[in-house]
Coordinates of C-alpha atoms in Angstrom, one line a residue:
M104 CA -6.8 3.3 -20.9
Y105 CA -8.9 0.5 -19.6
S106 CA -12.1 0.3 -17.5
Y107 CA -13.5 -2.0 -14.8
S108 CA -15.9 -3.5 -17.4
L109 CA -13.1 -5.7 -18.6
L110 CA -12.7 -7.5 -15.3
E111 CA -14.4 -10.8 -14.4
P112 CA -16.1 -11.6 -11.1
G113 CA -14.2 -14.0 -8.9
C114 CA -10.8 -13.1 -10.4
F115 CA -7.8 -11.4 -8.8
Y116 CA -6.0 -8.6 -10.8
L117 CA -3.0 -6.4 -10.3
I118 CA -4.0 -3.0 -11.5
Q119 CA -2.7 0.6 -11.6
E120 CA -5.8 2.8 -11.3
K121 CA -3.9 6.0 -12.1
E122 CA -0.5 6.4 -13.7
D123 CA 1.2 7.9 -10.6
E124 CA -0.3 5.4 -8.1
P125 CA 1.2 2.2 -6.9
V126 CA 0.1 -1.2 -8.1
T127 CA -2.9 -2.7 -6.2
L128 CA -4.3 -6.2 -5.9
I129 CA -8.1 -6.4 -6.3
K130 CA -10.7 -9.1 -6.5
I131 CA -14.0 -8.6 -8.3
T132 CA -16.6 -9.9 -5.8
V133 CA -20.0 -8.9 -7.3
E134 CA -21.2 -7.6 -10.7
T135 CA -24.4 -5.7 -11.3
D136 CA -25.5 -4.2 -14.6
L137 CA -23.6 -1.0 -14.1
C138 CA -21.1 -1.6 -11.2
L139 CA -18.6 -3.9 -9.6
Y140 CA -18.1 -4.5 -5.9
I141 CA -14.4 -5.0 -5.5
T142 CA -12.0 -5.8 -2.6
Q143 CA -8.8 -3.8 -2.7
Y144 CA -6.0 -5.5 -0.7
E145 CA -3.9 -3.1 1.2
D146 CA -2.9 -3.3 4.9
M147 CA -6.5 -4.3 5.5
P148 CA -9.0 -5.3 2.8
V149 CA -11.1 -2.3 1.5
M150 CA -14.4 -3.1 -0.1
V151 CA -15.8 -0.5 -2.6
W152 CA -18.2 -0.1 -5.5
K153 CA -16.8 0.9 -8.8
K154 CA -18.7 1.9 -12.0
K155 CA -17.9 -0.4 -14.9
N156 CA -16.9 2.7 -16.9
D157 CA -14.5 4.0 -14.3
P158 CA -11.0 4.2 -15.8
I159 CA -8.0 2.0 -15.0
F160 CA -4.6 3.2 -16.2
D161 CA -3.3 -0.3 -16.6
I162 CA -4.4 -3.9 -16.0
L163 CA -1.0 -5.5 -15.3
E164 CA -2.0 -9.1 -14.7
L165 CA -4.8 -11.6 -14.0
L166 CA -3.4 -13.8 -11.2
S167 CA -3.4 -17.5 -11.7
D168 CA -5.0 -19.8 -9.1
D169 CA -1.5 -20.8 -8.0
K170 CA -0.3 -17.2 -7.6
V171 CA -3.5 -16.4 -5.6
K172 CA -2.8 -19.3 -3.2
E173 CA 0.8 -18.2 -2.8
W174 CA -0.2 -14.6 -2.1
E175 CA -2.9 -15.7 0.3
A176 CA -0.4 -17.7 2.3
V177 CA 1.9 -14.7 2.6
Y178 CA -0.9 -12.2 3.2
N179 CA -2.5 -14.3 5.9
D180 CA 0.8 -14.9 7.7
S181 CA 1.6 -11.2 7.8
A182 CA -2.0 -10.5 9.1
D183 CA -1.5 -13.1 11.8
A184 CA 1.8 -11.6 12.8
Y185 CA 0.2 -8.2 13.1
Y186 CA -2.5 -9.5 15.4
E187 CA -0.1 -11.4 17.5
E188 CA 1.9 -8.2 18.1
E189 CA -1.3 -6.4 19.3
D190 CA -2.0 -9.3 21.7
D191 CA 1.5 -9.0 23.3
E192 CA 0.8 -5.4 24.5

């Protein structure tokens, strides 16, 4: 079992918060003495505070800068497609 205290600000991680939950991409945005402000990337970004001692079942991967750029291109393309569909209605 891991905790959010192991994660570094400005970095993207693939984590599994609980054993029976899907893998989630997160970015650590702000660090305070006791908490982290994180962005969870789902259909839309979700920003939440987490205590540094909150448990994480598994930290699967720290994404490299190249993988972050690759993911951003795909994520932004799919978000643009979503908004274009709304405009057509």
